[in-house]
Coordinates of C-alpha atoms in Angstrom, one line a residue:
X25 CA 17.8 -17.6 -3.7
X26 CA 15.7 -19.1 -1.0
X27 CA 18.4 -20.7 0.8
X28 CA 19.1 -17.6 3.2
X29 CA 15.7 -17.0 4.2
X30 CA 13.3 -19.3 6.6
X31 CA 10.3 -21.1 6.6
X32 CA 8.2 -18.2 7.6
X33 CA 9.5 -15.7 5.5
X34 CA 8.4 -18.1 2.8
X35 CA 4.9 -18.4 3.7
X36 CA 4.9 -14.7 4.4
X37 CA 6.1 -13.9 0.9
X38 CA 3.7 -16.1 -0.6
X39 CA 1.0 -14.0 0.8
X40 CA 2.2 -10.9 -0.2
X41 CA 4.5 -11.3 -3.0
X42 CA 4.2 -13.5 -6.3
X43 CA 6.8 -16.0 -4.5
X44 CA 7.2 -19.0 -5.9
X45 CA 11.2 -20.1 -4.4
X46 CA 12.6 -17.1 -6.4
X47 CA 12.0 -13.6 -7.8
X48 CA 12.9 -12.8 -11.6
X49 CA 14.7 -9.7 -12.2
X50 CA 16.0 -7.6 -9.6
X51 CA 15.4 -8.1 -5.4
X52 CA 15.4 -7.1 -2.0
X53 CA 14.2 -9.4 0.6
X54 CA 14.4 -8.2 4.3
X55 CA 13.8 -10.6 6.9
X56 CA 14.2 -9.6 10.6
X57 CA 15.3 -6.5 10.2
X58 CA 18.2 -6.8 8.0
X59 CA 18.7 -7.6 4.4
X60 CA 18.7 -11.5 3.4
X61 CA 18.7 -11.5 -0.2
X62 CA 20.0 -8.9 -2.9
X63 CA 20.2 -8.5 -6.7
X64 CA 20.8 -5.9 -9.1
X65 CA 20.5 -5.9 -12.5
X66 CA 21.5 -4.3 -15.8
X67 CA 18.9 -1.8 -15.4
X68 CA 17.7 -1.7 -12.1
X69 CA 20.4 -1.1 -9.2
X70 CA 20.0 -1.2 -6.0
X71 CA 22.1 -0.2 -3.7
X72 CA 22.6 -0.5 0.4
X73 CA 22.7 2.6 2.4
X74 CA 25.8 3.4 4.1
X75 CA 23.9 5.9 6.7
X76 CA 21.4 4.0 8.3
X77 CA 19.0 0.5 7.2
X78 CA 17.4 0.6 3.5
X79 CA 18.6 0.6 -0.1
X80 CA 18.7 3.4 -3.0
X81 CA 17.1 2.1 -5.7
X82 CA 18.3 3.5 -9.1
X83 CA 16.2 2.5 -12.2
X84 CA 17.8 3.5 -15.2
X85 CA 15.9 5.8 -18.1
X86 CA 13.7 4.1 -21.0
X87 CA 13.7 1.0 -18.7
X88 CA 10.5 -0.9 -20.0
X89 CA 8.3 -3.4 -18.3
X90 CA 10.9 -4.6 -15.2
X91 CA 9.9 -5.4 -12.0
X92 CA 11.6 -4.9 -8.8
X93 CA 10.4 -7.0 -5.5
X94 CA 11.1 -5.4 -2.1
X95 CA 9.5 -7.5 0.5
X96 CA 10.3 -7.4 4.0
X97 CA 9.5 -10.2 6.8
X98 CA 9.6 -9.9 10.2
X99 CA 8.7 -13.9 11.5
X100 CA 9.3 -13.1 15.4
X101 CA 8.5 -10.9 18.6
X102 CA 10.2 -8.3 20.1
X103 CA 11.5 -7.1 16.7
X104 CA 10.5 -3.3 16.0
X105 CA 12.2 -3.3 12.1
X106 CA 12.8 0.1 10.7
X107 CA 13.8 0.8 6.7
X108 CA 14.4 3.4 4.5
X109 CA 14.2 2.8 0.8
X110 CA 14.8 5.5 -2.0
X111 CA 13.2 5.0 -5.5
X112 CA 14.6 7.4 -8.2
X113 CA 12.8 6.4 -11.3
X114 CA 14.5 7.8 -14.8
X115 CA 13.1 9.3 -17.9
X116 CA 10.3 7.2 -19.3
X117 CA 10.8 4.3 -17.5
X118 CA 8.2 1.8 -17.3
X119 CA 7.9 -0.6 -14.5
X120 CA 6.4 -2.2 -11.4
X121 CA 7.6 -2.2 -7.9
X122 CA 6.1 -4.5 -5.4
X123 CA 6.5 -4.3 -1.6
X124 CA 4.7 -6.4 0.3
X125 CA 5.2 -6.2 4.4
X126 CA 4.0 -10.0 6.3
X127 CA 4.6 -9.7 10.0
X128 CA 4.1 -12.6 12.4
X129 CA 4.7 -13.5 15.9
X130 CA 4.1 -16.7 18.5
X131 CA 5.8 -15.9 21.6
X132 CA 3.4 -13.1 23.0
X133 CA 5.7 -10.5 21.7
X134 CA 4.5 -7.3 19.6
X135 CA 6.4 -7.1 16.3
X136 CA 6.5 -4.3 14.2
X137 CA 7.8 -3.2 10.4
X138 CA 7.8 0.4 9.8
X139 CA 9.0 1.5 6.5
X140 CA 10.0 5.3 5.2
X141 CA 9.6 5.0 1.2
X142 CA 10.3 8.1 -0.6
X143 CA 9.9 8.6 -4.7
X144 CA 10.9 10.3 -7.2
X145 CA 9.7 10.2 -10.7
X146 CA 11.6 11.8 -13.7
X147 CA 9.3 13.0 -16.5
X148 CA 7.2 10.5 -18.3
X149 CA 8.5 8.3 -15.8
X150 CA 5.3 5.2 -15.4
X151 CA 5.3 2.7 -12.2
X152 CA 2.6 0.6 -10.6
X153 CA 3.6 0.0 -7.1
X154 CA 2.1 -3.3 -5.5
X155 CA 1.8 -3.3 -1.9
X156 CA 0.3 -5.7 0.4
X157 CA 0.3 -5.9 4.2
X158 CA -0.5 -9.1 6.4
X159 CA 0.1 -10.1 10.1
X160 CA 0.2 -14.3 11.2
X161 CA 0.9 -16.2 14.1
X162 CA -1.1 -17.4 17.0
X163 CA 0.7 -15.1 19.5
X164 CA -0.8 -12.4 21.9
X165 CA 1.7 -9.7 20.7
X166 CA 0.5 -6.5 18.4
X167 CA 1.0 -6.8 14.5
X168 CA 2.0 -3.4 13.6
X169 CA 2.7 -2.1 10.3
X170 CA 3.3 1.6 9.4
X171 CA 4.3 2.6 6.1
X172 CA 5.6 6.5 5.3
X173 CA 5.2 7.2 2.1
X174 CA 6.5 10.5 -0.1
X175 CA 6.6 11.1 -3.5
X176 CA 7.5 14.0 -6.1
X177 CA 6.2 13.6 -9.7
X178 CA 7.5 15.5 -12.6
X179 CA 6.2 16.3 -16.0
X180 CA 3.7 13.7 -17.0
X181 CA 4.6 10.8 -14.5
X182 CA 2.4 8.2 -13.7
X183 CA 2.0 6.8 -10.4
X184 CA -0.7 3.7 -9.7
X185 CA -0.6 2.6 -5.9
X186 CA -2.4 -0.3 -5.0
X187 CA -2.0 -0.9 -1.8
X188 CA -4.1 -3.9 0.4
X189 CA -4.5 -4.6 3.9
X190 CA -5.6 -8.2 3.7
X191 CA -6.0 -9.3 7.5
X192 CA -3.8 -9.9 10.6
X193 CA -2.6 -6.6 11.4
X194 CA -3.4 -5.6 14.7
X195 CA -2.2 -1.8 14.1
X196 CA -1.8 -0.1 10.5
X197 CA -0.8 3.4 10.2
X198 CA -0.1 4.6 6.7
X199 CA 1.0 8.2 5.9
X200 CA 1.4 9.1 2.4
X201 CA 2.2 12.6 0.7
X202 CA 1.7 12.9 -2.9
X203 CA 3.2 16.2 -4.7
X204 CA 2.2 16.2 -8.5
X205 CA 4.0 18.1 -11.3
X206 CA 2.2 19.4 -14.7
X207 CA 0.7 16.8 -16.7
X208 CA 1.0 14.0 -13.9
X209 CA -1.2 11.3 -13.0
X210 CA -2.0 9.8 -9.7
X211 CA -4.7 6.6 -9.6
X212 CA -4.5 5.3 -5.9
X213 CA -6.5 1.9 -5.1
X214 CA -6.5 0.8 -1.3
X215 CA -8.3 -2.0 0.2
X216 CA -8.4 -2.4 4.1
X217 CA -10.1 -4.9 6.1
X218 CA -10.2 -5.0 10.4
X219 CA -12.0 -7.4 12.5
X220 CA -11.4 -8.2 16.4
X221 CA -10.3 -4.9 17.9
X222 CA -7.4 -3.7 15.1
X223 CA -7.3 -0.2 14.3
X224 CA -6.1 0.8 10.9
X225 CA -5.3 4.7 9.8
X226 CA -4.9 5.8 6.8
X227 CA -4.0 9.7 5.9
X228 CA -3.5 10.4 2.5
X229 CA -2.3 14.2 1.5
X230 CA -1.8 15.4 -2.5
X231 CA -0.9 18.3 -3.8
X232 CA -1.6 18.7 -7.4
X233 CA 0.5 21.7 -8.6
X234 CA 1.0 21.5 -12.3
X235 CA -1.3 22.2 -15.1
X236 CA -3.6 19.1 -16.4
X237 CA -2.3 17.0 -13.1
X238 CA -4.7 14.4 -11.9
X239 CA -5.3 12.2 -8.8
X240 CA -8.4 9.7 -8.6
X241 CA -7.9 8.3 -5.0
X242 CA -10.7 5.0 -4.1
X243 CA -10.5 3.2 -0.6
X244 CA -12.7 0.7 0.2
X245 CA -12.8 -0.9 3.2
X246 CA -14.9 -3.3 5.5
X247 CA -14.5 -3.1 9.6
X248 CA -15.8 -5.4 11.7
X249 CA -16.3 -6.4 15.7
X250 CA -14.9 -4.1 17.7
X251 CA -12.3 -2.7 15.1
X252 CA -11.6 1.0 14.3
X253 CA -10.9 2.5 10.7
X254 CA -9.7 6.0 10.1
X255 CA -9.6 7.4 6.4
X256 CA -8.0 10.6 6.2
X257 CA -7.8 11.7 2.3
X258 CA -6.6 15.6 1.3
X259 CA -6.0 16.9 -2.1
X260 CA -5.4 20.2 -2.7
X261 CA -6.0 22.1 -6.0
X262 CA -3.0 24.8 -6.6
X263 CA -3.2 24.6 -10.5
X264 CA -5.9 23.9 -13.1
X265 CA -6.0 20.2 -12.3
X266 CA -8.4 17.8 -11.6
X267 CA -8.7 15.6 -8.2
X268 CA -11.3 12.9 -6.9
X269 CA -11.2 11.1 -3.4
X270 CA -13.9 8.2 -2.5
X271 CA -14.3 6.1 0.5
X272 CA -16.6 3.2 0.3
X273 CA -16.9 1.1 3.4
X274 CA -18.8 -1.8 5.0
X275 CA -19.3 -1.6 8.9
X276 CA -20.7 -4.6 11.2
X277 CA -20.8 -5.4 14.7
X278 CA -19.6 -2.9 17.0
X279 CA -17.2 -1.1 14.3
X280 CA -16.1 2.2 14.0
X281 CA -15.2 4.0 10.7
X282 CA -13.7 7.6 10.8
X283 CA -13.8 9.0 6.9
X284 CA -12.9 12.5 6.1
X285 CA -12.2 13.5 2.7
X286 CA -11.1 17.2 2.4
X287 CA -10.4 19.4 -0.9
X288 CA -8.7 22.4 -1.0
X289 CA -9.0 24.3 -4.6
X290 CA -6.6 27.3 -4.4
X291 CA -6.8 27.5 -8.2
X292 CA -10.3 28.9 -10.1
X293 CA -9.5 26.4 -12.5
X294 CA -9.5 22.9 -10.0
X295 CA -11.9 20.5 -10.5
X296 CA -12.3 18.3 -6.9
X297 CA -15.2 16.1 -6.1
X298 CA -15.0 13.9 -2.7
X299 CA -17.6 10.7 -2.0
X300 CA -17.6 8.9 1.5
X301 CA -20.2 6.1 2.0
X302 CA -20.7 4.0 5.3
X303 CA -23.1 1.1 5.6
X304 CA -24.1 -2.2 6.3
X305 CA -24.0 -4.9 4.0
X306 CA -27.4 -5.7 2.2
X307 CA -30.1 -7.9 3.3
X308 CA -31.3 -8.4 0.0
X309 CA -27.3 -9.0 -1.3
X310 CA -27.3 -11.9 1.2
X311 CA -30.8 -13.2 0.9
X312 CA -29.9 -13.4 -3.1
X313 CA -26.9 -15.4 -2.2
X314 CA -28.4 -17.6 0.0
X315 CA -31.5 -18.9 -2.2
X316 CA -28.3 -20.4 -4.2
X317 CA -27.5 -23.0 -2.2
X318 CA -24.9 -20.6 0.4
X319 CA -24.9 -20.6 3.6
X320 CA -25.3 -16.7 5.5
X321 CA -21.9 -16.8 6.6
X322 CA -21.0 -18.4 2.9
X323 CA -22.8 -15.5 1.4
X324 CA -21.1 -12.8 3.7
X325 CA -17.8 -14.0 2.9
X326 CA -18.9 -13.6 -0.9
X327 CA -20.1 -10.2 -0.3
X328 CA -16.4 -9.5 1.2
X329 CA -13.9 -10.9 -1.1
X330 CA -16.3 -9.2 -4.2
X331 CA -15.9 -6.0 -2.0
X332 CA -12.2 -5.9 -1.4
X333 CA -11.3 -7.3 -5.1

């Protein structure tokens, strides 16, 4: 499987992908802006678009415990990559999708991946969806990545996002619109971390509009030097349903973190609670760390990777 796709892609996929010289079941890997590698199987199909870039991906009903690997590489400037993938999930089906984006540049160039994901989820339809985001490279060029992400959830589908920004991006903008049907379940985990001056946006917008739906949305975050965050979080109520939104971030240096989490309940019977919290990290978390042998910067880095997990 590897023999189509180079060095870089390799290294990238490693970082954002379980890749270890092949994926097990069926695959997508994009590299430079078209599609290196492609496998269906029994259950899963996936299929190339005959409009424009990007793949439907058909998984069958009552499929259990597959996984499908989407990964897309861009290992060079001056490429601005644009997909559109389209998930249709069938009845009961359990499985997990992951999508990991690495983008990396050395010859001054920006780069860019920007991929338009939309979802739909039959009833009692579960998926975990895996996605992690990375820039590398030595170059001056912009590592930009800017996910759109929709999704329509019928009768008692499950949706878990977990979704991690784990360093080298030097612009992030993620859009993602939620719309939740009676009885479904939305659990959203993001992790984001900026240093230098990168500027990550996030703008997260749910509508929970069946009876019993449910979102619990958590993004934590750490910026620092002269880096910008934005957390923009929405859920509105338009049923009896209950929704929870929560950003939890670490600032230092000269950061700058934006958070604004909003409810609308247009329903007597929505329950909506919001959290945002903004500080630095702890002297006495540090000073702890330290009396056990670790250096400050040691103990910082602790701090972090404990923070982000």
């Amino acid at each position: 499987m590897a023999d189509n796709i180079n060095s870089i892609t390799k290294q990238l996929l490693e970082l954002v992908a379980p890749f270890k010289e092949n994926f097990k079941g069926a695959y997508s890997v994009r590299q430079d802006g078209a599609c290196a590698q492609l496998k269906s199987t029994e259950h899963v199909q996936l299929i190339p678009k005959k409009d424009k870039p990007g793949l439907d991906i058909h998984i069958l009903p009552n499929t259990l415990n597959e996984t499908v690997y989407i990964p897309a590489c861009v290992t060079k400037g001056d490429i601005d990559d644009l997909v559109y993938n389209d998930f249709y999930i069938g009845e009961n089906a359990f499985v997990t999708i992951v999508a990991g984006c690495g983008v990396h540049t050395d010859d001054g160039h920006d780069v860019r991946h920007n991929g338009i994901h939309f979802f739909h989820l039959a009833k009692g339809a579960h998926v975990v969806y895996e996605e992690n985001h990375v820039g590398t490279g030595e170059g001056s060029g912009d590592r930009s990545i800017d996910p759109v992400t929709e999704v329509e959830m019928e009768e008692n589908a499950y949706l878990e996002m977990n979704t991690y920004q784990i360093g080298g991006v030097d612009k992030a903008d993620r859009k993602t619109k939620i719309k939740a049907g009676k009885g479904a379940r939305l659990v959203i985990n993001e992790r984001i971390l900026t240093n230098n001056e990168q500027e990550a946006k996030s703008v997260i917008y749910v509508e929970l509009n069946g009876e019993g739906s449910k979102a619990d949305i958590v993004s934590h975050s750490i910026a620092k030097d002269k880096s910008f965050q934005l957390y923009d979080s929405t859920i509105v109520g338009n049923a009896p349903c209950k929704g929870h939104t929560e950003c939890d971030s670490i600032i230092d240096g000269d950061a700058v973190i934006d958070a604004i989490p909003r409810l609308y309940a247009k329903h007597r019977d929505a329950e909506l609670i919001h959290e945002a919290a903004i500080g630095k990290i702890a002297g006495e978390q540090l000073l702890k760390l330290r009396t056990l042998g670790l250096t400050e910067e040691e103990a910082e880095a602790q701090i972090i990777e404990g923070f982000l997990a």
